[in-house]
CSV table of C-alpha atoms and ligand atoms in Angstrom, one decimal:
chain,number,residue,atom,x,y,z
A,73,UNK,CA,47.6,-76.5,62.1
A,74,UNK,CA,44.2,-75.0,61.4
A,75,UNK,CA,42.5,-74.3,58.1
A,76,UNK,CA,44.5,-72.0,55.7
A,77,UNK,CA,42.4,-69.8,53.6
A,78,UNK,CA,43.7,-69.1,50.1
A,79,UNK,CA,41.7,-67.1,47.6
A,80,UNK,CA,41.7,-64.7,44.8
A,81,UNK,CA,40.0,-61.4,43.9
A,82,UNK,CA,39.7,-61.2,40.2
A,83,UNK,CA,38.9,-57.4,40.3
A,84,UNK,CA,37.7,-56.4,36.8
A,85,UNK,CA,39.6,-59.1,35.1
A,86,UNK,CA,38.7,-62.1,33.0
A,87,UNK,CA,35.7,-62.6,30.7
A,88,UNK,CA,33.0,-65.1,31.6
A,89,UNK,CA,34.5,-67.6,29.1
A,90,UNK,CA,37.9,-67.2,30.7
A,91,UNK,CA,36.3,-67.9,34.1
A,92,UNK,CA,34.6,-71.0,32.8
A,93,UNK,CA,38.0,-72.2,31.6
A,94,UNK,CA,39.7,-71.4,34.9
A,95,UNK,CA,37.3,-73.0,37.4
A,96,UNK,CA,37.5,-76.7,36.3
A,97,UNK,CA,41.3,-76.4,36.1
A,98,UNK,CA,41.4,-75.0,39.7
A,99,UNK,CA,38.9,-77.7,40.8
A,100,UNK,CA,41.3,-80.3,39.4
A,101,UNK,CA,44.2,-78.8,41.3
A,102,UNK,CA,42.1,-78.5,44.5
A,103,UNK,CA,41.0,-82.1,44.4
A,104,UNK,CA,44.5,-83.3,45.4
A,105,UNK,CA,45.2,-80.6,48.0
A,106,UNK,CA,45.2,-81.0,51.7
A,107,UNK,CA,41.7,-80.6,53.1
A,108,UNK,CA,43.0,-77.9,55.4
A,109,UNK,CA,43.4,-75.6,52.4
A,110,UNK,CA,40.1,-73.7,51.9
A,111,UNK,CA,40.0,-72.1,48.5
A,112,UNK,CA,37.8,-69.3,47.3
A,113,UNK,CA,37.4,-67.1,44.2
A,114,UNK,CA,35.8,-63.7,43.9
A,115,UNK,CA,35.0,-62.9,40.2
A,116,UNK,CA,33.0,-60.0,38.8
A,117,UNK,CA,29.2,-60.0,39.4
A,118,UNK,CA,28.4,-60.8,35.8
A,119,UNK,CA,30.2,-64.2,36.1
A,120,UNK,CA,28.7,-65.5,39.3
A,121,UNK,CA,25.6,-67.3,38.1
A,122,UNK,CA,27.6,-69.2,35.5
A,123,UNK,CA,30.5,-69.9,37.7
A,124,UNK,CA,28.4,-71.2,40.6
A,125,UNK,CA,27.9,-74.3,38.4
A,126,UNK,CA,31.7,-74.6,37.9
A,127,UNK,CA,33.0,-74.3,41.4
A,128,UNK,CA,32.7,-77.9,42.6
A,129,UNK,CA,33.1,-78.9,46.2
A,130,UNK,CA,36.4,-77.4,47.3
A,131,UNK,CA,35.9,-73.9,46.0
A,132,UNK,CA,33.9,-71.1,47.7
A,133,UNK,CA,32.4,-68.4,45.6
A,134,UNK,CA,32.0,-64.7,46.5
A,135,UNK,CA,31.1,-61.3,45.1
A,136,UNK,CA,33.3,-58.2,45.2
A,137,UNK,CA,30.7,-55.9,46.8
A,138,UNK,CA,27.0,-55.4,47.4
A,139,UNK,CA,24.5,-52.8,48.6
A,140,UNK,CA,23.1,-53.0,52.2
A,141,UNK,CA,19.4,-52.7,51.2
A,142,UNK,CA,17.5,-55.7,49.7
A,143,UNK,CA,15.9,-53.5,47.1
A,144,UNK,CA,15.3,-49.8,46.3
A,145,UNK,CA,16.1,-46.9,44.0
A,146,UNK,CA,19.8,-47.6,43.8
A,147,UNK,CA,20.6,-47.7,40.1
A,148,UNK,CA,23.6,-49.8,39.3
A,149,UNK,CA,23.8,-51.5,42.7
A,150,UNK,CA,23.5,-55.2,43.6
A,151,UNK,CA,21.2,-56.6,46.3
A,152,UNK,CA,22.4,-59.0,49.0
A,153,UNK,CA,19.2,-61.0,48.5
A,154,UNK,CA,20.1,-61.6,44.9
A,155,UNK,CA,23.7,-62.7,45.8
A,156,UNK,CA,22.1,-65.1,48.2
A,157,UNK,CA,19.7,-66.3,45.4
A,158,UNK,CA,22.7,-67.1,43.2
A,159,UNK,CA,23.9,-69.2,46.1
A,160,UNK,CA,27.1,-67.4,47.0
A,161,UNK,CA,29.1,-68.3,50.1
A,162,UNK,CA,30.7,-65.0,50.8
A,163,UNK,CA,30.9,-61.3,50.0
A,164,UNK,CA,34.1,-59.2,49.9
A,165,UNK,CA,33.5,-55.8,51.6
A,166,UNK,CA,35.6,-52.7,51.8
A,167,UNK,CA,38.4,-53.5,49.3
A,168,UNK,CA,40.8,-50.5,49.2
A,169,UNK,CA,40.0,-49.9,45.5
A,170,UNK,CA,36.4,-49.5,46.4
A,171,UNK,CA,37.3,-47.2,49.3
A,172,UNK,CA,39.6,-45.2,47.0
A,173,UNK,CA,37.6,-44.9,43.8
A,174,UNK,CA,34.0,-45.2,45.0
A,175,UNK,CA,34.3,-43.5,48.4
A,176,UNK,CA,33.2,-46.5,50.4
A,177,UNK,CA,33.5,-45.6,54.1
A,178,UNK,CA,33.5,-47.6,57.3
A,179,UNK,CA,29.9,-46.6,58.3
A,180,UNK,CA,28.5,-47.8,55.0
A,181,UNK,CA,30.6,-50.9,55.4
A,182,UNK,CA,29.1,-51.5,58.8
A,183,UNK,CA,25.6,-51.6,57.2
A,184,UNK,CA,26.9,-54.0,54.5
A,185,UNK,CA,28.4,-56.3,57.1
A,186,UNK,CA,25.0,-56.5,58.9
A,187,UNK,CA,23.2,-57.0,55.6
A,188,UNK,CA,25.6,-59.9,54.8
A,189,UNK,CA,24.8,-61.6,58.1
A,190,UNK,CA,21.1,-61.1,57.6
A,191,UNK,CA,21.3,-63.0,54.3
A,192,UNK,CA,23.7,-65.7,55.5
A,193,UNK,CA,26.6,-64.5,53.4
A,194,UNK,CA,30.0,-64.6,55.0
A,195,UNK,CA,31.5,-61.1,55.0
A,196,UNK,CA,35.2,-60.9,54.0
A,197,UNK,CA,36.0,-57.5,55.4
A,198,UNK,CA,39.1,-55.8,53.9
A,199,UNK,CA,41.0,-53.3,56.0
A,200,UNK,CA,44.4,-51.6,55.5
A,201,UNK,CA,46.3,-48.5,56.2
A,202,UNK,CA,47.5,-46.0,53.6
A,203,UNK,CA,51.2,-45.1,53.1
A,204,UNK,CA,50.6,-41.8,54.8
A,205,UNK,CA,49.2,-43.5,57.9
A,206,UNK,CA,52.1,-45.9,57.9
A,207,UNK,CA,54.6,-43.1,57.7
A,208,UNK,CA,52.8,-41.2,60.5
A,209,UNK,CA,53.1,-44.3,62.6
A,210,UNK,CA,49.4,-44.7,63.0
A,211,UNK,CA,48.8,-48.0,61.1
A,212,UNK,CA,47.6,-49.9,64.1
A,213,UNK,CA,45.3,-47.1,65.2
A,214,UNK,CA,43.9,-46.9,61.6
A,215,UNK,CA,43.2,-50.6,61.5
A,216,UNK,CA,41.5,-50.5,64.9
A,217,UNK,CA,39.2,-47.7,63.8
A,218,UNK,CA,38.3,-49.6,60.6
A,219,UNK,CA,37.6,-52.8,62.6
A,220,UNK,CA,35.6,-51.1,65.4
A,221,UNK,CA,33.5,-49.0,63.0
A,222,UNK,CA,32.8,-51.7,60.3
A,223,UNK,CA,32.0,-54.3,63.0
A,224,UNK,CA,29.9,-52.1,65.3
A,225,UNK,CA,27.0,-54.2,66.6
A,226,UNK,CA,28.3,-57.5,65.4
A,227,UNK,CA,27.8,-60.3,68.1
A,228,UNK,CA,30.4,-62.9,69.1
A,229,UNK,CA,28.1,-65.5,67.5
A,230,UNK,CA,28.0,-63.6,64.2
A,231,UNK,CA,31.8,-63.2,64.4
A,232,UNK,CA,32.1,-66.9,63.9
A,233,UNK,CA,31.1,-66.4,60.3
A,234,UNK,CA,33.4,-63.5,59.5
A,235,UNK,CA,36.8,-63.3,57.8
A,236,UNK,CA,39.1,-60.3,57.7
A,237,UNK,CA,41.6,-59.5,55.0
A,238,UNK,CA,44.5,-57.2,56.0
A,239,UNK,CA,45.7,-55.5,52.8
A,240,UNK,CA,47.9,-52.4,53.2
A,241,UNK,CA,46.8,-50.0,50.5
A,242,UNK,CA,50.5,-49.3,49.6
A,243,UNK,CA,51.1,-53.1,49.0
A,244,UNK,CA,48.3,-53.7,46.5
A,245,UNK,CA,48.4,-53.9,42.7
A,246,UNK,CA,51.0,-53.3,40.0
A,247,UNK,CA,52.6,-50.3,41.8
A,248,UNK,CA,52.4,-52.0,45.2
A,249,UNK,CA,55.5,-52.4,47.5
A,250,UNK,CA,56.0,-55.9,49.0
A,251,UNK,CA,55.5,-55.7,52.7
A,252,UNK,CA,58.2,-57.1,55.1
A,253,UNK,CA,56.9,-60.3,56.7
A,254,UNK,CA,57.8,-58.9,60.2
A,255,UNK,CA,55.6,-55.9,59.5
A,256,UNK,CA,52.7,-58.1,58.4
A,257,UNK,CA,53.0,-60.3,61.6
A,258,UNK,CA,52.9,-57.2,63.8
A,259,UNK,CA,49.8,-55.8,62.1
A,260,UNK,CA,48.1,-59.2,62.2
A,261,UNK,CA,48.9,-59.5,65.9
A,262,UNK,CA,47.4,-56.1,66.4
A,263,UNK,CA,44.3,-57.0,64.5
A,264,UNK,CA,43.9,-60.2,66.5
A,265,UNK,CA,44.1,-58.2,69.8
A,266,UNK,CA,41.3,-55.8,68.6
A,267,UNK,CA,39.2,-58.8,67.5
A,268,UNK,CA,39.6,-60.4,70.9
A,269,UNK,CA,38.7,-57.1,72.6
A,270,UNK,CA,35.6,-56.9,70.5
A,271,UNK,CA,34.4,-60.5,70.6
A,272,UNK,CA,36.2,-62.2,73.5
A,273,UNK,CA,37.3,-65.8,72.8
A,274,UNK,CA,35.5,-65.8,69.4
A,275,UNK,CA,38.0,-63.2,68.2
A,276,UNK,CA,40.7,-65.8,68.3
A,277,UNK,CA,38.9,-68.0,65.7
A,278,UNK,CA,38.3,-65.3,63.1
A,279,UNK,CA,40.5,-66.0,60.0
A,280,UNK,CA,42.7,-63.0,59.2
A,281,UNK,CA,44.1,-63.2,55.7
A,282,UNK,CA,47.0,-61.2,54.2
A,283,UNK,CA,46.8,-59.6,50.8
A,284,UNK,CA,49.0,-57.3,48.8
A,285,UNK,CA,51.5,-58.3,46.1
A,286,UNK,CA,51.5,-61.9,47.4
A,287,UNK,CA,53.6,-64.1,45.1
A,288,UNK,CA,55.4,-67.4,45.2
A,289,UNK,CA,58.5,-65.8,46.6
A,290,UNK,CA,56.8,-64.3,49.7
A,291,UNK,CA,53.7,-66.4,50.3
A,292,UNK,CA,55.1,-68.9,52.8
A,293,UNK,CA,57.0,-66.1,54.7
A,294,UNK,CA,53.7,-64.4,55.4
A,295,UNK,CA,51.9,-67.7,56.3
A,296,UNK,CA,54.5,-68.3,59.0
A,297,UNK,CA,52.9,-65.5,61.1
A,298,UNK,CA,51.0,-67.0,64.0
A,299,UNK,CA,48.0,-64.7,63.3
A,300,UNK,CA,48.2,-65.0,59.5
A,301,UNK,CA,45.5,-67.5,58.6
A,302,UNK,CA,45.6,-67.3,54.8
A,303,UNK,CA,46.3,-65.3,51.7
A,304,UNK,CA,44.2,-63.1,49.5
A,305,UNK,CA,45.9,-62.9,46.1
A,306,UNK,CA,45.3,-60.8,43.0
A,307,UNK,CA,47.8,-60.9,40.1
A,308,UNK,CA,49.6,-64.1,41.2
A,309,UNK,CA,46.4,-66.2,41.2
A,310,UNK,CA,44.8,-65.1,37.9
A,311,UNK,CA,47.1,-67.3,35.9
A,312,UNK,CA,46.9,-70.9,37.2
A,313,UNK,CA,50.5,-71.6,36.1
A,314,UNK,CA,51.5,-69.1,38.8
A,315,UNK,CA,48.8,-70.0,41.3
A,316,UNK,CA,49.3,-73.8,41.3
A,317,UNK,CA,53.0,-73.6,42.5
A,318,UNK,CA,51.9,-71.3,45.4
A,319,UNK,CA,49.2,-73.9,46.3
A,320,UNK,CA,51.7,-76.7,46.1
A,321,UNK,CA,54.1,-74.8,48.4
A,322,UNK,CA,51.3,-74.2,50.9
A,323,UNK,CA,50.5,-77.9,50.8
A,324,UNK,CA,54.2,-78.8,51.6
A,325,UNK,CA,54.2,-76.1,54.3
A,326,UNK,CA,51.1,-77.8,55.9
A,327,UNK,CA,52.8,-81.2,55.8
A,328,UNK,CA,55.8,-79.8,57.7
A,329,UNK,CA,54.0,-77.8,60.3
B,176,13P,P1,47.6,-58.1,44.3
B,176,13P,O1,48.0,-59.5,44.8
B,176,13P,O2,47.6,-58.0,42.8
B,176,13P,O3,48.5,-57.0,44.8
B,176,13P,O4,46.1,-57.8,44.7
B,176,13P,C1,45.8,-58.1,46.0
B,176,13P,C2,44.3,-57.7,46.2
B,176,13P,O5,43.9,-56.6,46.0
B,176,13P,C3,43.4,-58.8,46.7
B,176,13P,O6,42.2,-58.2,47.1
């Protein structure tokens, strides 16, 4: 079995002090985990400099967004050059909450993906269909459009440093509906075939993570999909008493597969 990527998006949750408390505890849990489990955390910007010192060896650190320009008249925005200066490993791009509340679109995300590569930050590109698209039966088309637009101009070489998170908009957050595992497998297979069409053989190696109401009850079911390479978790990872059992289950799953 290949690497399994398990990470958490904190969204606008946790104070810096709470982050400083969380990281060493997660490091301690991570120390005993199978090396094939790659953990990552994505806190708010304001926490990153402090938490970089707390993440240890097993924990990658990322930001939740960034601008595509290095500098300029963009009040309130964050430069990729500064994220690199902090020493981040990755940057999450295109989360559905950013698309929904801040009008992020695929063309802007394409510029952000290229900016991430320019700065040696690994883009974690989030894609997902809305409930309306699902009901219209155009989920796969919608995912393909997002991938093709956001990844326009990306080379197979660059694609080796790219992760995708598939997060159906209707499955995310407190009002989210848990997706059926079979549906998730089908979407991941479809994403994989688009990635292979875009990048050839390199498309087979791009990690595609699943996110949206992942919890201890459904995590392993999703991971059984042959094109599901990891999990991107919100609520069930913010509290380590909930996250640790999920990680232990994944550890057992790896032993038996
Ligand atoms: P939940 O796990 O809380 O649904 O959030 C998932 C998510 O948005 C990860 O980016």
